[in-house]
C-alpha cells in the first residue's frame, strides 16, 4: 500500500481488495486447472439464453417493463459493451414499507449521487480558516468556564489562580500550534493523529490515537451541543427546561444534514465563525476599554463560598479542564489537501492565524473575567455574563449568543466530518467493520455518521445535557491523540532527517511532552470524576479493533486462492460420467480413497459430485415444482419425507406411487415430531457416506404476499437454512412459490 | 372429514393433509406428464451416489461419526427397508447456545417422548371426578365473594338480597348441569363448546364459542391464580406485598409442568379436590352446627356503609358476578373418552356428582355467610373468614386455606389442558396457525401452552393481581360459550330425533335460555366495568380466525395440484436441446409465443429452462467455489460483477482474464454504490427477456464461526435472498464457505 493511498480517505473502488502478484499467479493456476478438465465442454459455457448486456438488447423498448423501467436504465453510450450501468435504484424496495422508506430518504436526503460526483473541493484561506477553525475557536465558549467552575470551589483563593493557569494554557496553545505546523509540512496529504501515530509508532499506538479521537469526536458533539444550548438558554431562560429535547433535535438536524452530505466548504459555514470572532472580540474590547476608562476598579468581591482549600489537585483539575480550549486545534492538519496550492504552505499560514486568534480570544476573555470578577453562575454561561456586562441585553448581546450557538453547532459538525473519516480509515486497515468504508447514497460514510449520532445521543441523554459532568471525560481522549500524534512526528523527523528536521523535532518533542503531561494529569486527577469512562472506552475500542482485525485476517487467509493438488489418477471426469448401475458403495469407497481432502477447497466444476436432497412435506404444487427443479438439474436426486407417524408415512408412499414414483423417495419416521433436526442429521448421515459429495438441499418455500401471513407458515425453509448453513459442503437452494 | 376424526384432538399424522380423489387424479395425471417427457432419461434418476437407507448401510459402524452418533440412530429392525427412523434429536442444536438450550429443555422437561407414547388414559370415576371437577368446585372460592363484593356497596339492604340471588344461581347450576348431561350422551367422543356449536350451528357460532372459551381459559388461569394467592395471603398476610411475583412464579411452574406434559390423571391431582371438599364441608357443618347450638342468633349487624341504593342494575351485577361459580362445569363434557366404559354413562354420573357437590358447597357457604353475617374484608377472603369463624387459626384453618390454594392451582391447570386442545382443533380447521396442531417433545401442544402463559401473565400483571377487577371480564366469555353450546345441542336434538330427544331438547333449551340471559345481562351491566375487554377480545379472535382461514384457503387453492395444458407443438425437449448458437432473441420470442403461461405453474423437469447467475464480488476462494458449483450444473451460467466504479470494473475484468475467462462475465457499474437493488433489477431485466426461464442466483456466503463475527460481514446473501424471494421463478442458492 503506498503512502499516498494509505492516507487519503477510502474511495468506493477500495472495496475490491487488490490481488498481490502471488495471488494473481494462484488465480492463473486455478484457471489452468479449469482449462484442463473443462476444455472440451468450453463451448456450452458461453451459450446464454439471454443477452447479458441488457443495455444493447435490441428489443429493449418492446419489452414490457412498466414497473422496473425507472430503475434500470442502461448505458446508451455503449462505451464498453461489457458494462451495464445501473441507475439510481430504490434499495431493496420490493415491499411497500421499503418503497416508502426509499421515498422518505429521497425527500430528506435528496437524489442519490454518483461516485463520480466525489470531487475534492479547494478552499481559499479566507474560507478554509473559519470552516476549519470552528472546532478550535468554539472551545473558548466553554474552556474558561470549565476552568473557573473548578477554581470557584476554592473560593477567592482559587479564583486568584486563574491568571497563572490561563497563561499556562496559552503557552500550551502556542507550543501545540507550532508542533502541528511541523505535521502539516510532513504530511501534505493530511496527517490525522491515527495516520501519523500508525505510520511512525506502529499499529497499537495508532489504534490508541484512533480510540482517543473516536471518544473525542463523540464527546465533541455532546459537549458542543450542550454548550450551544447553554448559549441559547442563557439568553432565553424559558427554554432551560427543554435542554434534552432541544439537543436531540439539533442532533437529528446534524444527522440528516450530514447524511445528505453537507459540504464543509461554503460561505454559509464561514459566516458564523467570523461573526463569532468579531462579536466576542467586541465583548473583550468594549469590556476592557470600559474598565480602562474607569481606571480598572478592583473587581467587586464576588460572593463565593470556598468549600475546599487550594490544593495541587484542584489546580491540576482546573488546568486540565481549561485545556479543553485546545480541542479542535488539529483540524487543519487533517484537511491540508483542501487548501489551494501550495497546500501545505497555505495550511500552515491558516494554522498560525487560528492559533493567534485562539490566543487572543482566550487571553482576552480571561483578562475580562479577571477585571470584572465574573464567576460561573447557574442558568447563565460566563460568556453570556461577559456579553451582558459589555453590551447589556441589546442586539449585540443577542449576536454574541447567537454566533456562539452557531459556531458550537459547526464544531459538532466538524466531528460529523472527521469521525466517519477516521472509521473509514480504520475499516480500510481492517480494524473496523467493512461497512464503515461504504459510502451511502449521498457519498457520505453513512454508517459512521449514524454510529456517531447514536453514541453522542446516548452520552448526551445519559448525562442529562450537562457540560460540567461531560468536561472531565473530554480532555483525556483529545490529549491522548495529541500526544501520540506529536510523538509520531518526533519519530518521523528522526527517521526522515528532512530539511530543518532538528528544529521540527524539537517543536514536536515539546508538544508531545506537554500533551503527555496534560494527558497523564487529566487521567489521574479526573479519573474518578469521569475520565475512567473515557479511558475504558479507549481500551474497549482498541480491544474490539484488534479482535476485528484478527477476524478479518482469519477470513482473508481462509479465502486466499490456493490451487489444490492435481486430482487422483483416473481423473475426475470419469467419476462424473460413471454409469448409473455402478454401485454406490464402491463409488463411495474409491472416491474417498482417491481424494486427498474433503474440505471446502477449490474444486473444478467436474470435480464436484452432486446429490440433491428434496425434503417433501406433502405433494402439492410447491413441492412438485421443487422436485421438477431438482430433476431438471440432471444430477442424482433423493426425495426425503419426514413423517411424524408410520401411518402417515404409508399414506405418503401411496401418494408417491400414485404420482408415478419418478424419483427415489426415502421416508424418515420422526417419532419425536421435530422435523429440522432429523433432516439435518439425515443429510449429515448421507454426507458421512461420501464426504466428497456436495449435497444440495432443495427447499420448496411458500412465499405469502403479506408479512403477517408469514406468521401462519412454519418458516421451515428459514429454519432449515439456518440449521444447515453451519455444515460444510451443503448447499441450500430455495424454490419459491408465490401465493 | 368423519365426525369421529373431527371431534378427537389432532394426531401427529393430521399434519399431512388428506388428498381428495380429485387431487389424487390430478397427481396421477401430473405423473403421466413426467412419464411422457422424462421417459427416456428415467434411468439416471434412480441412480444415487449414496445409500438413502442409512440404516441398512453395511459400512455403518465404520463411518466415523463421533459428533452426531447419539443423534441419528437408525432402525436396526429393518421393518420396512424404505423407512429410516430418526432418533431423539437436539433440535437445531448446531450452535453452542442451541445445544445448551436443548440440554436445559431435557433437564426441565425430561426426555422427548415418541408419538406412540400417546395413549388415552382411562380414569375411574373416583379419580376422574376430582380431576375434572377442580375447575368447577374451585369457583366456590371466589363466586360467593364476587357476589357479596357487589352487594355490599348497597349496604345491609344489598346484603339482604344475597339469599334470593344465591338461590337463583343454584337453580342455574341445576339447569346447566342437566343440560350438559344431554351433551354427554350426544357426544360420547367429547363435546366441547366449539365442537358442538360448529357442528350444529355453523362456523361462525363455533368461532364465537371458541373465542369465549379462549378468553375464558386465559381468565381462568389469571383468576384462579389470583384467588389461590389470596387464599395464601389471607393466612400469611406478610406475603401480601408479593402477589405479582408469587403469581408469576406459579405460572412459570404451571408452564414448565404442562410443557413437561403433566397428565391429568393420577392420585396426586385427586387429593387436593377431596381435601378441599372435605375441609370446606367441615367449615360449613361446624359453622352451621355451632350456630344451631346457639339457636341461630341474629347475625351481628355488620358495619357497612351503603354508598348506593339497591337497584336492578346492582342486583344483576351481583348475580352475574356470582354466576362465575358455574365456570368449569363443562369440563367433563370435554373428557368423556377418558372415563371407563360405558364412557358416557360414567361421565354422566360423574357430572351429576359434581353438580350436587357444587350445589352443596355453594349453598352451604351462602348459608354460613348469611348466618354469620360475613362481608368481604380487605386482606382476607370470605372463605378465610368463614374458616376462621369455624376453626379459629388452628390446623384446620391452614388445611382449608392450603387446599383452596391447591384446588385453584389445579383449576388453572385445567385451562392449561383445555386451551391448547381448543387451539389445536381450531388449527385443524385452519382457523389458527398450524403450529398449534404440532405436539412438542413431550406430546403436549407446546405452542398453545406458551401462548396461554404469555396471555395470562399479561392479564395478571396489567390487573396487578386483583380478583375484583378481573371478575367482570370473566362471566362474559364463559356464558357465551355455554349459550352457544346449549343452543347447538337444541339444534342437535331437533335434527337427530334420537331417543328421548324431546326431554333432552327441553333441558338444553332451558340451559341455553338461562345462559343467554346471563351472557346478555353480564355484557350489559358489566360492559364498562371490563366486559367490553372480553367482548372485544372475542371479536378480535373471531376476526383473526376468519382471516387466518381465508389465508390458508388461498394458499391451499394456490398449491392445489392442477396439471398444466399439454406443451406447445415441437415439445419442450427440443427447447432444452437447442444448439447453443441459436440466437437468444429468437429463442425468447418463440418461447414466449409457444408457452401459454409464465406463471409458477406445474412444470416437468424438461420444461424448466435454466440460467444461473453468480454475483461475484471478488475472485477469492468462496466465489471461485460458487462459480465451480454453478458451472458443474452444466446449465448456462452468467457471472455478474457489480462494481462501484469504472476503475474497479477494469481491475475486475483483468482478474477475470487472468483466471482464464471460463464463464461469461457481465460487469454492472453501480455509480450509486448500492449492490442489492441493481442486482435485483438486473436479474429482473434478464427475466424480462425470457420470462419462461428459471433463474438461479447462486450466492457465495462466507459463514463465520461465531455469531458476533457475522456483524462484520455485510449479510449480502441474506439481504439478496430477502430481496429476491418476492420475485417469481427466481431460485436462490447459497454456497457456504466456512471460516
JSON list of N, CA, C and O in Angstrom, two decimals, chain A residues 18 31 52 64 83-84 440 552 610 629 632 651 653 661 666 669 673 682 688 696 712 725 733 738, chain B residues 18 52 64 83-84 440 552 610 629 632 651 653 659 666 669 673 682 688 696 712 725 733 738:
[
{"chain": "A", "resi": 18, "resn": "UNK", "atom": "N", "xyz": [-7.10, -5.43, -3.67]},
{"chain": "A", "resi": 18, "resn": "UNK", "atom": "CA", "xyz": [-6.11, -5.67, -4.72]},
{"chain": "A", "resi": 18, "resn": "UNK", "atom": "C", "xyz": [-5.53, -7.06, -4.54]},
{"chain": "A", "resi": 18, "resn": "UNK", "atom": "O", "xyz": [-5.22, -7.48, -3.43]},
{"chain": "A", "resi": 31, "resn": "UNK", "atom": "N", "xyz": [-7.16, -21.12, -12.99]},
{"chain": "A", "resi": 31, "resn": "UNK", "atom": "CA", "xyz": [-7.76, -21.04, -14.32]},
{"chain": "A", "resi": 31, "resn": "UNK", "atom": "C", "xyz": [-7.28, -22.17, -15.20]},
{"chain": "A", "resi": 31, "resn": "UNK", "atom": "O", "xyz": [-8.06, -22.79, -15.93]},
{"chain": "A", "resi": 52, "resn": "UNK", "atom": "N", "xyz": [-26.80, -10.86, -21.97]},
{"chain": "A", "resi": 52, "resn": "UNK", "atom": "CA", "xyz": [-26.43, -10.33, -20.65]},
{"chain": "A", "resi": 52, "resn": "UNK", "atom": "C", "xyz": [-26.33, -8.82, -20.65]},
{"chain": "A", "resi": 52, "resn": "UNK", "atom": "O", "xyz": [-26.55, -8.18, -19.62]},
{"chain": "A", "resi": 64, "resn": "UNK", "atom": "N", "xyz": [-42.13, -5.21, -22.25]},
{"chain": "A", "resi": 64, "resn": "UNK", "atom": "CA", "xyz": [-43.00, -4.54, -21.28]},
{"chain": "A", "resi": 64, "resn": "UNK", "atom": "C", "xyz": [-42.26, -4.47, -19.94]},
{"chain": "A", "resi": 64, "resn": "UNK", "atom": "O", "xyz": [-41.83, -5.49, -19.42]},
{"chain": "A", "resi": 83, "resn": "UNK", "atom": "N", "xyz": [-20.10, -3.44, -20.21]},
{"chain": "A", "resi": 83, "resn": "UNK", "atom": "CA", "xyz": [-20.50, -2.75, -18.99]},
{"chain": "A", "resi": 83, "resn": "UNK", "atom": "C", "xyz": [-21.97, -2.37, -19.06]},
{"chain": "A", "resi": 83, "resn": "UNK", "atom": "O", "xyz": [-22.43, -1.81, -20.04]},
{"chain": "A", "resi": 84, "resn": "UNK", "atom": "N", "xyz": [-22.67, -2.68, -18.03]},
{"chain": "A", "resi": 84, "resn": "UNK", "atom": "CA", "xyz": [-24.03, -2.20, -17.88]},
{"chain": "A", "resi": 84, "resn": "UNK", "atom": "C", "xyz": [-24.02, -1.22, -16.72]},
{"chain": "A", "resi": 84, "resn": "UNK", "atom": "O", "xyz": [-23.36, -1.44, -15.72]},
{"chain": "A", "resi": 440, "resn": "UNK", "atom": "N", "xyz": [-22.66, 6.07, 1.36]},
{"chain": "A", "resi": 440, "resn": "UNK", "atom": "CA", "xyz": [-24.10, 5.99, 1.16]},
{"chain": "A", "resi": 440, "resn": "UNK", "atom": "C", "xyz": [-24.54, 6.68, -0.12]},
{"chain": "A", "resi": 440, "resn": "UNK", "atom": "O", "xyz": [-23.72, 7.07, -0.96]},
{"chain": "A", "resi": 552, "resn": "UNK", "atom": "N", "xyz": [-10.84, -10.53, 10.47]},
{"chain": "A", "resi": 552, "resn": "UNK", "atom": "CA", "xyz": [-10.71, -10.28, 9.04]},
{"chain": "A", "resi": 552, "resn": "UNK", "atom": "C", "xyz": [-9.47, -10.98, 8.48]},
{"chain": "A", "resi": 552, "resn": "UNK", "atom": "O", "xyz": [-9.47, -11.48, 7.36]},
{"chain": "A", "resi": 610, "resn": "UNK", "atom": "N", "xyz": [-22.52, -34.19, -7.29]},
{"chain": "A", "resi": 610, "resn": "UNK", "atom": "CA", "xyz": [-23.77, -33.66, -6.76]},
{"chain": "A", "resi": 610, "resn": "UNK", "atom": "C", "xyz": [-24.67, -34.74, -6.19]},
{"chain": "A", "resi": 610, "resn": "UNK", "atom": "O", "xyz": [-24.69, -35.88, -6.67]},
{"chain": "A", "resi": 629, "resn": "UNK", "atom": "N", "xyz": [-37.67, -28.97, -10.38]},
{"chain": "A", "resi": 629, "resn": "UNK", "atom": "CA", "xyz": [-36.43, -28.20, -10.44]},
{"chain": "A", "resi": 629, "resn": "UNK", "atom": "C", "xyz": [-35.24, -29.09, -10.17]},
{"chain": "A", "resi": 629, "resn": "UNK", "atom": "O", "xyz": [-34.25, -29.07, -10.90]},
{"chain": "A", "resi": 632, "resn": "UNK", "atom": "N", "xyz": [-34.57, -31.41, -13.02]},
{"chain": "A", "resi": 632, "resn": "UNK", "atom": "CA", "xyz": [-34.11, -30.74, -14.23]},
{"chain": "A", "resi": 632, "resn": "UNK", "atom": "C", "xyz": [-32.62, -30.47, -14.20]},
{"chain": "A", "resi": 632, "resn": "UNK", "atom": "O", "xyz": [-32.01, -30.20, -15.23]},
{"chain": "A", "resi": 651, "resn": "UNK", "atom": "N", "xyz": [-49.28, -43.39, 4.03]},
{"chain": "A", "resi": 651, "resn": "UNK", "atom": "CA", "xyz": [-50.13, -42.56, 3.18]},
{"chain": "A", "resi": 651, "resn": "UNK", "atom": "C", "xyz": [-49.27, -41.84, 2.12]},
{"chain": "A", "resi": 651, "resn": "UNK", "atom": "O", "xyz": [-49.59, -41.82, 0.93]},
{"chain": "A", "resi": 653, "resn": "UNK", "atom": "N", "xyz": [-46.34, -42.68, 0.96]},
{"chain": "A", "resi": 653, "resn": "UNK", "atom": "CA", "xyz": [-45.84, -43.63, -0.05]},
{"chain": "A", "resi": 653, "resn": "UNK", "atom": "C", "xyz": [-46.90, -43.92, -1.10]},
{"chain": "A", "resi": 653, "resn": "UNK", "atom": "O", "xyz": [-46.61, -44.04, -2.28]},
{"chain": "A", "resi": 661, "resn": "UNK", "atom": "N", "xyz": [-43.80, -42.41, -8.95]},
{"chain": "A", "resi": 661, "resn": "UNK", "atom": "CA", "xyz": [-42.52, -42.85, -8.37]},
{"chain": "A", "resi": 661, "resn": "UNK", "atom": "C", "xyz": [-41.35, -42.45, -9.28]},
{"chain": "A", "resi": 661, "resn": "UNK", "atom": "O", "xyz": [-40.47, -43.24, -9.55]},
{"chain": "A", "resi": 666, "resn": "UNK", "atom": "N", "xyz": [-37.18, -41.44, 0.15]},
{"chain": "A", "resi": 666, "resn": "UNK", "atom": "CA", "xyz": [-36.82, -42.04, 1.42]},
{"chain": "A", "resi": 666, "resn": "UNK", "atom": "C", "xyz": [-37.73, -41.45, 2.49]},
{"chain": "A", "resi": 666, "resn": "UNK", "atom": "O", "xyz": [-37.84, -40.23, 2.58]},
{"chain": "A", "resi": 669, "resn": "UNK", "atom": "N", "xyz": [-39.17, -41.71, 9.49]},
{"chain": "A", "resi": 669, "resn": "UNK", "atom": "CA", "xyz": [-40.21, -41.55, 10.50]},
{"chain": "A", "resi": 669, "resn": "UNK", "atom": "C", "xyz": [-39.61, -40.82, 11.70]},
{"chain": "A", "resi": 669, "resn": "UNK", "atom": "O", "xyz": [-38.57, -41.23, 12.22]},
{"chain": "A", "resi": 673, "resn": "UNK", "atom": "N", "xyz": [-41.48, -36.00, 16.33]},
{"chain": "A", "resi": 673, "resn": "UNK", "atom": "CA", "xyz": [-42.25, -34.93, 15.69]},
{"chain": "A", "resi": 673, "resn": "UNK", "atom": "C", "xyz": [-41.45, -33.72, 15.25]},
{"chain": "A", "resi": 673, "resn": "UNK", "atom": "O", "xyz": [-41.96, -32.89, 14.53]},
{"chain": "A", "resi": 682, "resn": "UNK", "atom": "N", "xyz": [-30.06, -36.49, 8.96]},
{"chain": "A", "resi": 682, "resn": "UNK", "atom": "CA", "xyz": [-30.12, -37.41, 7.83]},
{"chain": "A", "resi": 682, "resn": "UNK", "atom": "C", "xyz": [-29.16, -36.96, 6.73]},
{"chain": "A", "resi": 682, "resn": "UNK", "atom": "O", "xyz": [-28.41, -37.76, 6.17]},
{"chain": "A", "resi": 688, "resn": "UNK", "atom": "N", "xyz": [-21.78, -38.44, 5.48]},
{"chain": "A", "resi": 688, "resn": "UNK", "atom": "CA", "xyz": [-20.77, -39.32, 6.06]},
{"chain": "A", "resi": 688, "resn": "UNK", "atom": "C", "xyz": [-20.40, -40.42, 5.08]},
{"chain": "A", "resi": 688, "resn": "UNK", "atom": "O", "xyz": [-19.26, -40.89, 5.05]},
{"chain": "A", "resi": 696, "resn": "UNK", "atom": "N", "xyz": [-26.95, -30.72, -2.27]},
{"chain": "A", "resi": 696, "resn": "UNK", "atom": "CA", "xyz": [-27.79, -29.55, -2.42]},
{"chain": "A", "resi": 696, "resn": "UNK", "atom": "C", "xyz": [-29.16, -29.87, -1.86]},
{"chain": "A", "resi": 696, "resn": "UNK", "atom": "O", "xyz": [-29.83, -30.78, -2.34]},
{"chain": "A", "resi": 712, "resn": "UNK", "atom": "N", "xyz": [-48.14, -17.36, 9.72]},
{"chain": "A", "resi": 712, "resn": "UNK", "atom": "CA", "xyz": [-49.00, -18.54, 9.64]},
{"chain": "A", "resi": 712, "resn": "UNK", "atom": "C", "xyz": [-48.28, -19.72, 9.00]},
{"chain": "A", "resi": 712, "resn": "UNK", "atom": "O", "xyz": [-48.83, -20.81, 8.91]},
{"chain": "A", "resi": 725, "resn": "UNK", "atom": "N", "xyz": [-26.61, -24.16, 7.49]},
{"chain": "A", "resi": 725, "resn": "UNK", "atom": "CA", "xyz": [-25.54, -23.29, 6.99]},
{"chain": "A", "resi": 725, "resn": "UNK", "atom": "C", "xyz": [-24.22, -23.53, 7.70]},
{"chain": "A", "resi": 725, "resn": "UNK", "atom": "O", "xyz": [-23.17, -23.17, 7.17]},
{"chain": "A", "resi": 733, "resn": "UNK", "atom": "N", "xyz": [-30.83, -24.53, -1.57]},
{"chain": "A", "resi": 733, "resn": "UNK", "atom": "CA", "xyz": [-31.50, -23.86, -2.67]},
{"chain": "A", "resi": 733, "resn": "UNK", "atom": "C", "xyz": [-32.96, -23.69, -2.31]},
{"chain": "A", "resi": 733, "resn": "UNK", "atom": "O", "xyz": [-33.58, -24.62, -1.82]},
{"chain": "A", "resi": 738, "resn": "UNK", "atom": "N", "xyz": [-45.11, -18.43, -4.99]},
{"chain": "A", "resi": 738, "resn": "UNK", "atom": "CA", "xyz": [-45.76, -17.21, -4.52]},
{"chain": "A", "resi": 738, "resn": "UNK", "atom": "C", "xyz": [-47.26, -17.38, -4.47]},
{"chain": "A", "resi": 738, "resn": "UNK", "atom": "O", "xyz": [-47.86, -17.88, -5.41]},
{"chain": "B", "resi": 18, "resn": "UNK", "atom": "N", "xyz": [-55.01, -34.85, 3.86]},
{"chain": "B", "resi": 18, "resn": "UNK", "atom": "CA", "xyz": [-55.50, -35.93, 3.01]},
{"chain": "B", "resi": 18, "resn": "UNK", "atom": "C", "xyz": [-55.76, -35.38, 1.61]},
{"chain": "B", "resi": 18, "resn": "UNK", "atom": "O", "xyz": [-56.33, -34.30, 1.46]},
{"chain": "B", "resi": 52, "resn": "UNK", "atom": "N", "xyz": [-29.59, -44.37, 0.37]},
{"chain": "B", "resi": 52, "resn": "UNK", "atom": "CA", "xyz": [-30.50, -43.48, 1.11]},
{"chain": "B", "resi": 52, "resn": "UNK", "atom": "C", "xyz": [-30.95, -44.07, 2.42]},
{"chain": "B", "resi": 52, "resn": "UNK", "atom": "O", "xyz": [-31.25, -43.35, 3.37]},
{"chain": "B", "resi": 64, "resn": "UNK", "atom": "N", "xyz": [-16.97, -42.87, 10.67]},
{"chain": "B", "resi": 64, "resn": "UNK", "atom": "CA", "xyz": [-16.65, -42.05, 11.83]},
{"chain": "B", "resi": 64, "resn": "UNK", "atom": "C", "xyz": [-17.78, -41.06, 12.04]},
{"chain": "B", "resi": 64, "resn": "UNK", "atom": "O", "xyz": [-18.12, -40.30, 11.16]},
{"chain": "B", "resi": 83, "resn": "UNK", "atom": "N", "xyz": [-38.02, -47.21, 5.26]},
{"chain": "B", "resi": 83, "resn": "UNK", "atom": "CA", "xyz": [-38.22, -46.29, 6.37]},
{"chain": "B", "resi": 83, "resn": "UNK", "atom": "C", "xyz": [-36.95, -46.15, 7.19]},
{"chain": "B", "resi": 83, "resn": "UNK", "atom": "O", "xyz": [-36.31, -47.13, 7.55]},
{"chain": "B", "resi": 84, "resn": "UNK", "atom": "N", "xyz": [-36.58, -44.95, 7.45]},
{"chain": "B", "resi": 84, "resn": "UNK", "atom": "CA", "xyz": [-35.50, -44.69, 8.38]},
{"chain": "B", "resi": 84, "resn": "UNK", "atom": "C", "xyz": [-36.12, -44.05, 9.60]},
{"chain": "B", "resi": 84, "resn": "UNK", "atom": "O", "xyz": [-37.01, -43.21, 9.48]},
{"chain": "B", "resi": 440, "resn": "UNK", "atom": "N", "xyz": [-45.22, -30.96, 20.95]},
{"chain": "B", "resi": 440, "resn": "UNK", "atom": "CA", "xyz": [-43.81, -30.75, 21.30]},
{"chain": "B", "resi": 440, "resn": "UNK", "atom": "C", "xyz": [-43.13, -32.04, 21.70]},
{"chain": "B", "resi": 440, "resn": "UNK", "atom": "O", "xyz": [-43.68, -33.14, 21.56]},
{"chain": "B", "resi": 552, "resn": "UNK", "atom": "N", "xyz": [-55.29, -19.45, 4.67]},
{"chain": "B", "resi": 552, "resn": "UNK", "atom": "CA", "xyz": [-54.97, -20.86, 4.42]},
{"chain": "B", "resi": 552, "resn": "UNK", "atom": "C", "xyz": [-55.74, -21.40, 3.22]},
{"chain": "B", "resi": 552, "resn": "UNK", "atom": "O", "xyz": [-55.23, -22.21, 2.45]},
{"chain": "B", "resi": 610, "resn": "UNK", "atom": "N", "xyz": [-33.03, -23.27, -17.62]},
{"chain": "B", "resi": 610, "resn": "UNK", "atom": "CA", "xyz": [-32.20, -22.72, -16.56]},
{"chain": "B", "resi": 610, "resn": "UNK", "atom": "C", "xyz": [-31.32, -21.58, -17.04]},
{"chain": "B", "resi": 610, "resn": "UNK", "atom": "O", "xyz": [-30.86, -21.55, -18.18]},
{"chain": "B", "resi": 629, "resn": "UNK", "atom": "N", "xyz": [-19.43, -24.44, -8.62]},
{"chain": "B", "resi": 629, "resn": "UNK", "atom": "CA", "xyz": [-20.72, -25.08, -8.37]},
{"chain": "B", "resi": 629, "resn": "UNK", "atom": "C", "xyz": [-21.67, -24.79, -9.51]},
{"chain": "B", "resi": 629, "resn": "UNK", "atom": "O", "xyz": [-22.34, -25.69, -10.04]},
{"chain": "B", "resi": 632, "resn": "UNK", "atom": "N", "xyz": [-20.75, -26.59, -12.64]},
{"chain": "B", "resi": 632, "resn": "UNK", "atom": "CA", "xyz": [-20.92, -28.04, -12.55]},
{"chain": "B", "resi": 632, "resn": "UNK", "atom": "C", "xyz": [-22.35, -28.46, -12.82]},
{"chain": "B", "resi": 632, "resn": "UNK", "atom": "O", "xyz": [-22.61, -29.62, -13.11]},
{"chain": "B", "resi": 651, "resn": "UNK", "atom": "N", "xyz": [-10.31, -3.35, -13.19]},
{"chain": "B", "resi": 651, "resn": "UNK", "atom": "CA", "xyz": [-9.46, -4.22, -12.41]},
{"chain": "B", "resi": 651, "resn": "UNK", "atom": "C", "xyz": [-10.06, -5.63, -12.38]},
{"chain": "B", "resi": 651, "resn": "UNK", "atom": "O", "xyz": [-9.38, -6.63, -12.58]},
{"chain": "B", "resi": 653, "resn": "UNK", "atom": "N", "xyz": [-12.14, -7.03, -14.47]},
{"chain": "B", "resi": 653, "resn": "UNK", "atom": "CA", "xyz": [-12.03, -7.68, -15.78]},
{"chain": "B", "resi": 653, "resn": "UNK", "atom": "C", "xyz": [-10.63, -8.26, -15.97]},
{"chain": "B", "resi": 653, "resn": "UNK", "atom": "O", "xyz": [-10.45, -9.34, -16.53]},
{"chain": "B", "resi": 659, "resn": "UNK", "atom": "N", "xyz": [-7.73, -15.27, -14.79]},
{"chain": "B", "resi": 659, "resn": "UNK", "atom": "CA", "xyz": [-8.26, -16.56, -14.35]},
{"chain": "B", "resi": 659, "resn": "UNK", "atom": "C", "xyz": [-8.53, -17.46, -15.55]},
{"chain": "B", "resi": 659, "resn": "UNK", "atom": "O", "xyz": [-8.49, -18.69, -15.45]},
{"chain": "B", "resi": 666, "resn": "UNK", "atom": "N", "xyz": [-20.48, -10.38, -16.81]},
{"chain": "B", "resi": 666, "resn": "UNK", "atom": "CA", "xyz": [-21.11, -9.10, -17.10]},
{"chain": "B", "resi": 666, "resn": "UNK", "atom": "C", "xyz": [-20.78, -8.17, -15.95]},
{"chain": "B", "resi": 666, "resn": "UNK", "atom": "O", "xyz": [-21.00, -8.51, -14.78]},
{"chain": "B", "resi": 669, "resn": "UNK", "atom": "N", "xyz": [-21.80, -1.47, -13.62]},
{"chain": "B", "resi": 669, "resn": "UNK", "atom": "CA", "xyz": [-21.23, -0.39, -12.82]},
{"chain": "B", "resi": 669, "resn": "UNK", "atom": "C", "xyz": [-22.36, 0.26, -12.03]},
{"chain": "B", "resi": 669, "resn": "UNK", "atom": "O", "xyz": [-23.38, 0.64, -12.61]},
{"chain": "B", "resi": 673, "resn": "UNK", "atom": "N", "xyz": [-23.37, 2.96, -5.75]},
{"chain": "B", "resi": 673, "resn": "UNK", "atom": "CA", "xyz": [-22.71, 2.15, -4.72]},
{"chain": "B", "resi": 673, "resn": "UNK", "atom": "C", "xyz": [-23.59, 1.12, -4.04]},
{"chain": "B", "resi": 673, "resn": "UNK", "atom": "O", "xyz": [-23.09, 0.29, -3.31]},
{"chain": "B", "resi": 682, "resn": "UNK", "atom": "N", "xyz": [-31.18, -6.10, -12.30]},
{"chain": "B", "resi": 682, "resn": "UNK", "atom": "CA", "xyz": [-30.52, -6.75, -13.42]},
{"chain": "B", "resi": 682, "resn": "UNK", "atom": "C", "xyz": [-31.12, -8.12, -13.67]},
{"chain": "B", "resi": 682, "resn": "UNK", "atom": "O", "xyz": [-31.43, -8.50, -14.81]},
{"chain": "B", "resi": 688, "resn": "UNK", "atom": "N", "xyz": [-37.07, -10.42, -17.90]},
{"chain": "B", "resi": 688, "resn": "UNK", "atom": "CA", "xyz": [-37.98, -9.79, -18.85]},
{"chain": "B", "resi": 688, "resn": "UNK", "atom": "C", "xyz": [-37.72, -10.32, -20.26]},
{"chain": "B", "resi": 688, "resn": "UNK", "atom": "O", "xyz": [-38.62, -10.46, -21.07]},
{"chain": "B", "resi": 696, "resn": "UNK", "atom": "N", "xyz": [-31.54, -19.07, -11.50]},
{"chain": "B", "resi": 696, "resn": "UNK", "atom": "CA", "xyz": [-31.00, -19.46, -10.21]},
{"chain": "B", "resi": 696, "resn": "UNK", "atom": "C", "xyz": [-29.87, -18.50, -9.85]},
{"chain": "B", "resi": 696, "resn": "UNK", "atom": "O", "xyz": [-28.87, -18.43, -10.57]},
{"chain": "B", "resi": 712, "resn": "UNK", "atom": "N", "xyz": [-19.60, -8.45, 11.26]},
{"chain": "B", "resi": 712, "resn": "UNK", "atom": "CA", "xyz": [-18.50, -7.89, 10.48]},
{"chain": "B", "resi": 712, "resn": "UNK", "atom": "C", "xyz": [-18.65, -8.18, 9.00]},
{"chain": "B", "resi": 712, "resn": "UNK", "atom": "O", "xyz": [-17.86, -7.72, 8.19]},
{"chain": "B", "resi": 725, "resn": "UNK", "atom": "N", "xyz": [-36.78, -12.97, -2.94]},
{"chain": "B", "resi": 725, "resn": "UNK", "atom": "CA", "xyz": [-37.79, -14.01, -2.68]},
{"chain": "B", "resi": 725, "resn": "UNK", "atom": "C", "xyz": [-39.17, -13.60, -3.13]},
{"chain": "B", "resi": 725, "resn": "UNK", "atom": "O", "xyz": [-40.03, -14.45, -3.33]},
{"chain": "B", "resi": 733, "resn": "UNK", "atom": "N", "xyz": [-29.72, -19.90, -4.44]},
{"chain": "B", "resi": 733, "resn": "UNK", "atom": "CA", "xyz": [-28.89, -20.99, -3.94]},
{"chain": "B", "resi": 733, "resn": "UNK", "atom": "C", "xyz": [-27.73, -20.39, -3.18]},
{"chain": "B", "resi": 733, "resn": "UNK", "atom": "O", "xyz": [-27.10, -19.45, -3.64]},
{"chain": "B", "resi": 738, "resn": "UNK", "atom": "N", "xyz": [-17.08, -21.93, 4.94]},
{"chain": "B", "resi": 738, "resn": "UNK", "atom": "CA", "xyz": [-16.93, -21.82, 6.39]},
{"chain": "B", "resi": 738, "resn": "UNK", "atom": "C", "xyz": [-15.54, -21.36, 6.77]},
{"chain": "B", "resi": 738, "resn": "UNK", "atom": "O", "xyz": [-14.55, -21.86, 6.25]}
]
